[in-house]
């Protein structure tokens, strides 16, 4: 007997996802290729972190990013595999227009698409004409409101009318994308009104809607504006996009295109079931990379937990569906099939089979390769896997950084965790900064790792030590995987 749980909203959301089109800015992004085991964002040129706005959701003011070129070597640019460069993801680049012009020249000299990201305030017609002559391809302008009042609340600036006029100007010269951040129960209606206005009064080609990202340093301000408990609700985001489409039929309204399968797999694993059904409940289930109790652990990061419905939503958002009714999801005619490489110990094999069943329930076909130690390490080192048992984070995590976080390659133990250049900068801060800088750097590093999701925890095995009642002073060290015997007394 087959039971299908289905309702009207499921059909509606499926149709919305099916009709989503990738924004031109995301074309060529490695994250759209689900066969790419190690995707990266477009390279970027960062001009400055200075900005004439002070947006309540801005991530740039929470981190420190140096000016420069990220993702390729400016002295020996290897552009193979890249299609574009973004100027820039932090700060307002048009604070220094001449530097932007040089960045455009660099990009076009390397035969890449050039996308400028700006809040639009400093644009003018002469500058737009110069950019056109230099070969700029796309302008992305940030706007998340339809009234000056709401814009001022968001950006802390009276620049609404200027931005709106410059969007009109930009759309006459360039493929213009408006980037908007959705704040639940705050600006939904304004985004719909904004879409209608842009559709009727400009030549804007696309509106790209971003989910709100909440950080520790901006949570207080955001709580007073919208409902942060609804952040990350895919259903609400898709319904908003659908309503905006109805009011702006001439504009491609979409969401940011990115790789979602890793996160879907992380949500699909039933960690408690593995512990209970395979190992008598002895291992402690966890979706953390490292238990938060340890010093410098991920205290503010939300662990991945068993949530098959969210996993299904993420896979649908990534464009996967079962088109031929064989029970396996597919996209562009290719089934979603993953190779899981594990060791040959009974514990490893049993865990792999359980995960295989979890993923099969979602429509993901998993082929297990259970290998003896040497063969498993050789395959792991080549990166010849989709899922692999990886060396766990160990405490104290500072010891782990220079071993497994300085690059994004592979070794005998599986994948490494240097997922972007920012991780390397944070490692340097952790080793050289003051206490406050180190604390902030750890928080940011954990946010990056959990968002990118190169790996996820499944369970941790408890340590047990049995001794007679005449032994006192024994303890497990709080920071390292050692046993501390320094205070032991035998009476």
Short mmCIF file of C-alpha atoms in Angstrom, two decimals:
data_model
loop_
_atom_site.label_atom_id
_atom_site.label_comp_id
_atom_site.label_asym_id
_atom_site.label_seq_id
_atom_site.Cartn_x
_atom_site.Cartn_y
_atom_site.Cartn_z
CA UNK A 1 0.00 0.00 0.00
CA UNK A 2 1.35 3.41 -0.96
CA UNK A 3 0.29 6.47 1.02
CA UNK A 4 0.84 9.84 -0.63
CA UNK A 5 0.61 12.95 1.53
CA UNK A 6 -0.48 15.74 -0.77
CA UNK A 7 -2.57 18.91 -0.64
CA UNK A 8 -3.33 21.95 -2.74
CA UNK A 9 -0.42 24.02 -1.42
CA UNK A 10 2.04 21.24 -2.38
CA UNK A 11 0.88 21.42 -5.99
CA UNK A 12 1.09 25.22 -5.96
CA UNK A 13 4.63 25.29 -4.54
CA UNK A 14 5.76 22.64 -7.01
CA UNK A 15 4.48 24.74 -9.90
CA UNK A 16 6.18 27.87 -8.54
CA UNK A 17 9.53 26.07 -8.27
CA UNK A 18 9.09 24.55 -11.74
CA UNK A 19 8.62 28.01 -13.25
CA UNK A 20 11.57 29.66 -11.49
CA UNK A 21 14.29 30.85 -13.85
CA UNK A 22 17.92 31.29 -12.86
CA UNK A 23 18.98 34.92 -12.74
CA UNK A 24 21.57 35.94 -15.32
CA UNK A 25 24.00 36.79 -12.50
CA UNK A 26 24.01 33.14 -11.38
CA UNK A 27 24.68 31.67 -14.82
CA UNK A 28 28.04 29.93 -14.73
CA UNK A 29 28.12 29.68 -10.93
CA UNK A 30 29.64 26.36 -9.88
CA UNK A 31 26.91 25.97 -7.26
CA UNK A 32 24.33 25.26 -9.97
CA UNK A 33 26.19 22.13 -11.06
CA UNK A 34 25.11 19.41 -8.68
CA UNK A 35 27.82 17.12 -10.02
CA UNK A 36 30.44 19.58 -8.78
CA UNK A 37 31.59 18.21 -5.44
CA UNK A 38 33.41 21.39 -4.43
CA UNK A 39 31.56 24.45 -5.81
CA UNK A 40 32.72 28.04 -5.41
CA UNK A 41 31.06 31.40 -5.92
CA UNK A 42 32.09 33.68 -8.77
CA UNK A 43 35.40 35.45 -8.13
CA UNK A 44 34.93 38.96 -6.76
CA UNK A 45 36.79 42.25 -6.66
CA UNK A 46 36.32 44.01 -3.34
CA UNK A 47 36.80 47.78 -3.55
CA UNK A 48 35.95 48.94 -0.02
CA UNK A 49 33.81 48.20 3.00
CA UNK A 50 32.79 51.85 3.28
CA UNK A 51 29.13 52.48 2.57
CA UNK A 52 26.75 55.44 2.58
CA UNK A 53 23.98 53.16 3.87
CA UNK A 54 23.69 51.34 7.19
CA UNK A 55 21.22 48.57 6.39
CA UNK A 56 19.76 46.65 9.31
CA UNK A 57 20.49 43.28 7.69
CA UNK A 58 23.93 44.08 6.22
CA UNK A 59 26.55 41.37 6.71
CA UNK A 60 29.43 43.55 5.51
CA UNK A 61 29.61 45.61 8.69
CA UNK A 62 29.89 42.44 10.77
CA UNK A 63 33.13 41.24 9.19
CA UNK A 64 36.46 42.61 8.06
CA UNK A 65 37.30 42.19 4.36
CA UNK A 66 40.39 43.63 2.73
CA UNK A 67 40.29 45.27 -0.69
CA UNK A 68 41.52 42.96 -3.43
CA UNK A 69 40.66 40.21 -5.87
CA UNK A 70 39.21 36.99 -4.48
CA UNK A 71 38.90 33.66 -6.25
CA UNK A 72 41.67 34.12 -8.84
CA UNK A 73 45.30 35.25 -8.70
CA UNK A 74 45.45 38.83 -10.08
CA UNK A 75 49.11 38.39 -11.02
CA UNK A 76 48.53 35.16 -12.90
CA UNK A 77 44.79 34.99 -13.54
CA UNK A 78 43.58 31.52 -14.43
CA UNK A 79 40.01 32.05 -15.54
CA UNK A 80 39.34 28.48 -16.63
CA UNK A 81 35.97 27.39 -15.30
CA UNK A 82 34.90 30.96 -14.49
CA UNK A 83 32.32 32.96 -16.42
CA UNK A 84 32.13 36.18 -14.45
CA UNK A 85 33.50 38.44 -11.72
CA UNK A 86 31.35 40.38 -9.25
CA UNK A 87 32.20 43.93 -8.11
CA UNK A 88 31.66 43.78 -5.11
CA UNK A 89 29.98 41.87 -2.28
CA UNK A 90 31.02 44.12 0.60
CA UNK A 91 30.60 47.89 0.94
CA UNK A 92 29.62 50.41 -1.73
CA UNK A 93 32.12 50.13 -4.63
CA UNK A 94 31.06 53.44 -6.25
CA UNK A 95 32.58 55.27 -3.29
CA UNK A 96 35.65 54.95 -5.54
CA UNK A 97 34.37 55.05 -9.16
CA UNK A 98 37.84 55.05 -10.73
CA UNK A 99 38.67 51.79 -8.94
CA UNK A 100 35.44 50.33 -10.31
CA UNK A 101 36.48 51.32 -13.83
CA UNK A 102 39.83 49.57 -13.38
CA UNK A 103 38.01 46.50 -12.04
CA UNK A 104 35.80 46.42 -15.13
CA UNK A 105 38.86 46.70 -17.38
CA UNK A 106 40.58 43.84 -15.52
CA UNK A 107 37.49 41.65 -15.86
CA UNK A 108 36.93 42.31 -19.55
CA UNK A 109 40.66 41.89 -20.33
CA UNK A 110 40.23 38.37 -18.97
CA UNK A 111 37.16 37.79 -21.18
CA UNK A 112 34.76 37.38 -18.25
CA UNK A 113 31.29 38.72 -17.63
CA UNK A 114 31.38 41.71 -15.28
CA UNK A 115 28.59 42.22 -12.70
CA UNK A 116 28.51 45.37 -10.57
CA UNK A 117 26.72 45.23 -7.22
CA UNK A 118 25.75 48.63 -5.78
CA UNK A 119 23.09 50.44 -3.76
CA UNK A 120 22.69 52.76 -6.75
CA UNK A 121 23.00 56.10 -4.99
CA UNK A 122 26.19 57.25 -6.76
CA UNK A 123 25.14 56.23 -10.26
CA UNK A 124 24.57 58.88 -12.92
CA UNK A 125 24.14 58.90 -16.67
CA UNK A 126 27.72 59.88 -17.49
CA UNK A 127 29.06 57.09 -15.29
CA UNK A 128 26.67 54.60 -16.87
CA UNK A 129 27.88 55.59 -20.35
CA UNK A 130 31.51 55.12 -19.28
CA UNK A 131 30.72 51.71 -17.82
CA UNK A 132 28.99 50.77 -21.08
CA UNK A 133 32.07 51.68 -23.11
CA UNK A 134 34.27 49.65 -20.76
CA UNK A 135 32.09 46.58 -21.28
CA UNK A 136 30.20 46.21 -17.98
CA UNK A 137 27.51 43.55 -18.45
CA UNK A 138 25.16 43.59 -15.44
CA UNK A 139 24.25 46.10 -12.75
CA UNK A 140 22.64 44.81 -9.57
CA UNK A 141 21.01 47.51 -7.42
CA UNK A 142 19.79 46.89 -3.86
CA UNK A 143 16.28 48.03 -2.96
CA UNK A 144 13.88 46.36 -0.51
CA UNK A 145 11.01 48.84 -0.18
CA UNK A 146 8.38 50.73 -2.17
CA UNK A 147 8.20 53.83 0.03
CA UNK A 148 10.80 56.33 1.30
CA UNK A 149 9.69 55.69 4.88
CA UNK A 150 10.33 51.95 4.81
CA UNK A 151 13.57 52.42 2.87
CA UNK A 152 14.82 54.78 5.58
CA UNK A 153 14.06 52.20 8.27
CA UNK A 154 15.98 49.54 6.33
CA UNK A 155 18.92 51.58 5.03
CA UNK A 156 19.04 54.41 7.60
CA UNK A 157 19.22 56.82 4.67
CA UNK A 158 16.95 59.24 2.75
CA UNK A 159 18.03 57.94 -0.64
CA UNK A 160 14.91 56.18 -1.91
CA UNK A 161 13.97 58.58 -4.73
CA UNK A 162 17.57 58.80 -5.95
CA UNK A 163 17.90 55.03 -6.09
CA UNK A 164 14.58 54.65 -7.91
CA UNK A 165 15.59 57.22 -10.54
CA UNK A 166 18.98 55.56 -10.99
CA UNK A 167 17.33 52.16 -11.42
CA UNK A 168 15.35 53.68 -14.31
CA UNK A 169 18.56 55.09 -15.81
CA UNK A 170 20.52 51.88 -15.35
CA UNK A 171 17.81 49.76 -16.98
CA UNK A 172 18.12 51.83 -20.18
CA UNK A 173 21.79 50.94 -20.56
CA UNK A 174 22.27 47.58 -18.86
CA UNK A 175 20.72 44.29 -17.92
CA UNK A 176 19.60 45.53 -14.51
CA UNK A 177 18.77 43.28 -11.57
CA UNK A 178 17.16 44.63 -8.40
CA UNK A 179 18.32 42.74 -5.32
CA UNK A 180 15.82 42.68 -2.47
CA UNK A 181 15.89 41.18 1.02
CA UNK A 182 12.66 39.67 2.31
CA UNK A 183 11.97 40.49 5.98
CA UNK A 184 9.02 38.34 7.14
CA UNK A 185 5.98 40.33 8.32
CA UNK A 186 7.67 43.64 7.48
CA UNK A 187 8.16 44.30 3.78
CA UNK A 188 6.19 41.63 1.86
CA UNK A 189 3.55 44.06 0.61
CA UNK A 190 6.15 46.66 -0.26
CA UNK A 191 8.12 44.15 -2.32
CA UNK A 192 4.95 43.34 -4.26
CA UNK A 193 4.28 47.06 -4.83
CA UNK A 194 7.90 47.63 -5.79
CA UNK A 195 7.72 44.83 -8.37
CA UNK A 196 4.58 46.35 -9.91
CA UNK A 197 6.17 49.80 -10.13
CA UNK A 198 9.37 48.49 -11.70
CA UNK A 199 7.35 46.45 -14.19
CA UNK A 200 5.29 49.48 -15.27
CA UNK A 201 7.92 52.24 -15.16
CA UNK A 202 11.37 50.78 -15.87
CA UNK A 203 13.18 48.32 -18.11
CA UNK A 204 14.45 46.22 -15.19
CA UNK A 205 14.96 42.64 -16.34
CA UNK A 206 15.07 40.76 -13.02
CA UNK A 207 14.34 40.98 -9.31
CA UNK A 208 16.33 38.60 -7.14
CA UNK A 209 14.82 37.94 -3.70
CA UNK A 210 17.17 37.01 -0.87
CA UNK A 211 16.22 35.37 2.39
CA UNK A 212 17.01 37.45 5.47
CA UNK A 213 20.14 36.26 7.31
CA UNK A 214 20.15 36.88 11.06
CA UNK A 215 23.43 37.40 12.90
CA UNK A 216 24.06 37.75 16.62
CA UNK A 217 24.98 41.40 16.18
CA UNK A 218 21.82 42.40 14.31
CA UNK A 219 19.23 40.14 15.90
CA UNK A 220 18.04 42.79 18.37
CA UNK A 221 17.35 45.34 15.64
CA UNK A 222 15.67 42.82 13.34
CA UNK A 223 13.41 41.51 16.10
CA UNK A 224 11.87 44.97 16.32
CA UNK A 225 11.15 45.10 12.59
CA UNK A 226 9.85 41.71 11.46
CA UNK A 227 9.20 38.17 12.61
CA UNK A 228 12.59 36.47 12.64
CA UNK A 229 10.96 33.18 13.64
CA UNK A 230 9.72 32.96 10.06
CA UNK A 231 13.15 33.46 8.53
CA UNK A 232 14.09 30.57 6.24
CA UNK A 233 10.51 29.44 5.53
CA UNK A 234 10.78 28.34 1.90
CA UNK A 235 7.00 28.22 1.46
CA UNK A 236 6.57 31.88 2.44
CA UNK A 237 9.41 32.95 0.16
CA UNK A 238 8.00 31.07 -2.84
CA UNK A 239 4.48 32.41 -2.28
CA UNK A 240 5.89 35.94 -2.14
CA UNK A 241 7.79 35.42 -5.39
CA UNK A 242 4.61 34.08 -7.01
CA UNK A 243 2.61 37.15 -5.94
CA UNK A 244 5.33 39.47 -7.20
CA UNK A 245 5.29 37.66 -10.55
CA UNK A 246 1.56 38.29 -10.87
CA UNK A 247 2.16 42.02 -10.41
CA UNK A 248 5.25 42.16 -12.62
CA UNK A 249 4.74 39.77 -15.56
CA UNK A 250 7.53 41.35 -17.64
CA UNK A 251 10.24 40.83 -15.01
CA UNK A 252 11.97 37.58 -14.11
CA UNK A 253 11.44 37.37 -10.36
CA UNK A 254 13.46 34.63 -8.79
CA UNK A 255 15.52 33.56 -5.81
CA UNK A 256 19.26 33.29 -5.52
CA UNK A 257 20.53 30.20 -7.34
CA UNK A 258 22.80 28.05 -5.15
CA UNK A 259 23.63 24.48 -4.30
CA UNK A 260 21.11 23.00 -1.87
CA UNK A 261 21.67 19.24 -2.10
CA UNK A 262 24.32 19.14 0.66
CA UNK A 263 21.93 20.79 3.09
CA UNK A 264 19.12 18.46 1.99
CA UNK A 265 21.31 15.42 2.75
CA UNK A 266 22.19 16.87 6.16
CA UNK A 267 18.49 17.26 6.99
CA UNK A 268 17.66 13.78 5.65
CA UNK A 269 19.84 11.81 8.11
CA UNK A 270 17.92 10.32 11.04
CA UNK A 271 20.69 10.53 13.62
CA UNK A 272 18.55 9.43 16.56
CA UNK A 273 17.35 6.43 14.56
CA UNK A 274 20.93 5.43 13.79
CA UNK A 275 21.90 5.61 17.46
CA UNK A 276 18.80 3.83 18.75
CA UNK A 277 18.32 1.17 16.08
CA UNK A 278 21.94 0.32 15.34
CA UNK A 279 23.88 0.98 18.52
CA UNK A 280 21.42 0.62 21.41
CA UNK A 281 21.31 4.38 21.97
CA UNK A 282 24.95 4.54 23.10
CA UNK A 283 26.32 7.19 20.66
CA UNK A 284 25.03 10.73 21.15
CA UNK A 285 23.22 11.91 18.01
CA UNK A 286 24.34 15.34 16.81
CA UNK A 287 24.10 17.54 13.74
CA UNK A 288 26.99 19.66 14.99
CA UNK A 289 30.50 19.54 13.54
CA UNK A 290 31.81 19.87 17.10
CA UNK A 291 29.84 19.80 20.34
CA UNK A 292 29.15 23.39 21.48
CA UNK A 293 30.25 22.58 25.02
CA UNK A 294 33.89 22.68 24.00
CA UNK A 295 35.88 25.89 24.17
CA UNK A 296 35.43 27.87 20.93
CA UNK A 297 32.73 25.40 19.88
CA UNK A 298 29.74 26.37 17.70
CA UNK A 299 27.64 27.79 20.52
CA UNK A 300 25.53 30.02 18.28
CA UNK A 301 25.21 27.69 15.29
CA UNK A 302 22.03 25.75 14.72
CA UNK A 303 22.75 22.04 14.21
CA UNK A 304 21.28 20.08 11.33
CA UNK A 305 18.52 17.79 12.56
CA UNK A 306 16.30 15.14 10.99
CA UNK A 307 13.80 17.08 8.91
CA UNK A 308 12.81 15.17 5.76
CA UNK A 309 10.20 17.76 4.75
CA UNK A 310 12.79 20.53 4.71
CA UNK A 311 15.12 18.25 2.78
CA UNK A 312 12.38 17.73 0.17
CA UNK A 313 11.81 21.49 -0.05
CA UNK A 314 15.51 22.12 -0.64
CA UNK A 315 15.69 19.46 -3.35
CA UNK A 316 12.61 20.94 -5.04
CA UNK A 317 14.18 24.40 -4.84
CA UNK A 318 17.28 22.95 -6.50
CA UNK A 319 15.05 21.82 -9.38
CA UNK A 320 14.83 18.09 -8.66
CA UNK A 321 11.63 16.11 -9.20
CA UNK A 322 10.63 12.58 -10.18
CA UNK A 323 9.59 13.06 -13.81
CA UNK A 324 9.36 9.40 -14.80
CA UNK A 325 7.74 7.95 -11.66
CA UNK A 326 10.61 5.57 -10.84
CA UNK A 327 10.99 6.90 -7.29
CA UNK A 328 14.31 8.64 -8.03
CA UNK A 329 14.52 12.41 -8.40
CA UNK A 330 16.03 13.76 -11.59
CA UNK A 331 16.96 17.01 -13.28
CA UNK A 332 17.70 17.67 -16.95
CA UNK A 333 17.23 13.97 -17.62
CA UNK A 334 19.85 12.87 -15.07
CA UNK A 335 18.89 10.89 -11.94
CA UNK A 336 20.13 12.12 -8.56
CA UNK A 337 22.61 9.36 -7.76
CA UNK A 338 25.31 9.73 -5.10
CA UNK A 339 28.35 7.61 -4.28
CA UNK A 340 28.85 6.98 -0.55
CA UNK A 341 32.35 5.82 0.38
CA UNK A 342 32.91 4.29 3.81
CA UNK A 343 35.16 1.87 5.67
CA UNK A 344 34.67 -1.87 6.07
CA UNK A 345 34.10 -1.99 9.82
CA UNK A 346 30.63 -3.19 10.85
CA UNK A 347 29.77 0.13 12.51
CA UNK A 348 30.65 2.06 9.35
CA UNK A 349 28.78 -0.30 7.03
CA UNK A 350 25.64 -0.27 9.17
CA UNK A 351 25.65 3.54 9.36
CA UNK A 352 26.08 3.80 5.59
CA UNK A 353 23.14 1.47 4.91
CA UNK A 354 20.93 3.45 7.29
CA UNK A 355 21.83 6.75 5.56
CA UNK A 356 21.24 5.08 2.20
CA UNK A 357 17.69 4.23 3.34
CA UNK A 358 17.11 7.80 4.63
CA UNK A 359 18.12 9.26 1.27
CA UNK A 360 16.19 6.66 -0.75
CA UNK A 361 13.05 7.80 1.08
CA UNK A 362 13.64 11.25 -0.43
CA UNK A 363 14.22 9.91 -3.92
CA UNK A 364 18.04 9.95 -3.87
CA UNK A 365 19.77 6.84 -5.20
CA UNK A 366 22.87 6.03 -3.12
CA UNK A 367 25.54 3.51 -4.12
CA UNK A 368 27.73 2.36 -1.19
CA UNK A 369 31.40 1.49 -1.56
CA UNK A 370 32.59 -0.21 1.64
CA UNK A 371 36.38 -0.35 1.36
CA UNK A 372 39.27 -1.52 3.50
CA UNK A 373 41.31 1.26 5.05
CA UNK A 374 43.97 1.76 2.36
CA UNK A 375 41.53 1.71 -0.56
CA UNK A 376 39.12 4.03 1.25
CA UNK A 377 41.89 6.57 1.96
CA UNK A 378 43.10 6.48 -1.66
CA UNK A 379 39.61 7.17 -2.96
CA UNK A 380 39.00 9.89 -0.37
CA UNK A 381 42.27 11.61 -1.30
CA UNK A 382 41.15 11.80 -4.94
CA UNK A 383 37.81 13.32 -3.98
CA UNK A 384 36.16 10.40 -5.77
CA UNK A 385 32.92 10.43 -3.79
CA UNK A 386 29.73 12.35 -3.18
CA UNK A 387 29.45 11.37 0.49
CA UNK A 388 32.39 10.13 2.55
CA UNK A 389 33.16 9.47 6.18
CA UNK A 390 35.32 12.43 7.11
CA UNK A 391 37.76 13.06 9.95
CA UNK A 392 35.74 14.72 12.72
CA UNK A 393 36.49 18.10 14.21
CA UNK A 394 38.44 17.59 17.42
CA UNK A 395 38.82 19.73 20.53
CA UNK A 396 40.30 22.16 21.01
CA UNK A 397 39.22 23.19 17.49
CA UNK A 398 42.09 25.67 17.17
CA UNK A 399 44.38 22.67 16.59
CA UNK A 400 42.18 21.57 13.71
CA UNK A 401 42.31 24.85 11.76
CA UNK A 402 45.77 24.69 10.18
CA UNK A 403 45.44 20.97 9.55
CA UNK A 404 42.08 20.84 7.79
CA UNK A 405 40.81 24.38 7.18
CA UNK A 406 43.46 26.18 5.13
CA UNK A 407 42.31 24.76 1.78
CA UNK A 408 39.26 23.16 0.19
CA UNK A 409 40.88 20.00 -1.15
CA UNK A 410 40.85 16.37 -0.07
CA UNK A 411 43.14 14.03 1.81
CA UNK A 412 43.09 10.54 3.30
CA UNK A 413 40.38 11.64 5.72
CA UNK A 414 37.94 13.13 3.22
CA UNK A 415 37.08 16.75 2.54
CA UNK A 416 38.72 19.79 4.11
CA UNK A 417 36.98 22.88 5.42
CA UNK A 418 38.70 25.90 3.82
CA UNK A 419 35.53 26.58 1.85
CA UNK A 420 36.43 30.16 0.91
CA UNK A 421 39.11 32.81 1.34
CA UNK A 422 37.28 34.33 4.28
CA UNK A 423 37.90 31.17 6.33
CA UNK A 424 41.64 31.66 5.86
CA UNK A 425 41.37 35.27 7.05
CA UNK A 426 39.42 34.16 10.11
CA UNK A 427 42.07 31.57 10.95
CA UNK A 428 44.68 34.32 10.97
CA UNK A 429 42.50 36.42 13.32
CA UNK A 430 42.01 33.43 15.63
CA UNK A 431 45.78 32.94 15.88
CA UNK A 432 46.75 36.62 16.23
CA UNK A 433 43.74 38.64 17.46
CA UNK A 434 42.64 39.81 20.88
CA UNK A 435 39.98 37.97 22.88
CA UNK A 436 37.02 39.85 21.39
CA UNK A 437 38.33 39.48 17.83
CA UNK A 438 38.92 35.78 18.38
CA UNK A 439 35.42 35.26 19.74
CA UNK A 440 33.83 37.06 16.79
CA UNK A 441 36.05 35.21 14.32
CA UNK A 442 34.99 31.82 15.71
CA UNK A 443 31.31 32.77 15.50
CA UNK A 444 31.69 33.86 11.90
CA UNK A 445 33.72 30.79 10.98
CA UNK A 446 31.09 28.44 12.38
CA UNK A 447 28.33 30.35 10.52
CA UNK A 448 30.23 29.91 7.25
CA UNK A 449 30.84 26.19 7.82
CA UNK A 450 27.25 25.43 8.80
CA UNK A 451 25.82 27.46 5.90
CA UNK A 452 28.15 25.94 3.29
CA UNK A 453 27.71 22.50 4.87
CA UNK A 454 30.81 20.68 3.57
CA UNK A 455 30.09 18.05 6.23
CA UNK A 456 27.62 17.29 8.98
CA UNK A 457 27.81 15.43 12.26
CA UNK A 458 25.96 12.13 12.78
CA UNK A 459 26.89 10.97 16.27
CA UNK A 460 29.63 11.14 18.86
CA UNK A 461 30.81 8.14 20.80
CA UNK A 462 30.91 8.67 24.57
CA UNK A 463 34.03 8.11 26.61
CA UNK A 464 33.75 5.99 29.73
CA UNK A 465 36.28 5.43 32.47
CA UNK A 466 35.76 2.93 35.25
CA UNK A 467 37.74 3.14 38.47
CA UNK A 468 37.48 2.03 42.09
CA UNK A 469 36.02 4.22 44.81
CA UNK A 470 39.46 4.87 46.29
CA UNK A 471 40.39 7.01 43.26
CA UNK A 472 39.68 10.74 43.40
CA UNK A 473 40.40 13.75 41.17
CA UNK A 474 39.84 12.09 37.81
CA UNK A 475 38.22 14.11 35.05
CA UNK A 476 37.98 14.26 31.28
CA UNK A 477 39.69 17.39 30.01
CA UNK A 478 37.06 19.95 28.89
CA UNK A 479 39.00 21.07 25.83
CA UNK A 480 40.87 18.10 24.41
CA UNK A 481 40.33 14.45 23.73
CA UNK A 482 42.70 13.49 26.51
CA UNK A 483 42.24 12.09 29.98
CA UNK A 484 43.55 14.44 32.67
CA UNK A 485 45.27 12.50 35.45
CA UNK A 486 47.13 15.44 36.98
CA UNK A 487 44.86 15.62 40.06
CA UNK A 488 44.30 11.91 40.58
CA UNK A 489 44.86 10.63 44.09
CA UNK A 490 44.72 6.94 45.05
CA UNK A 491 43.85 6.50 48.67
#
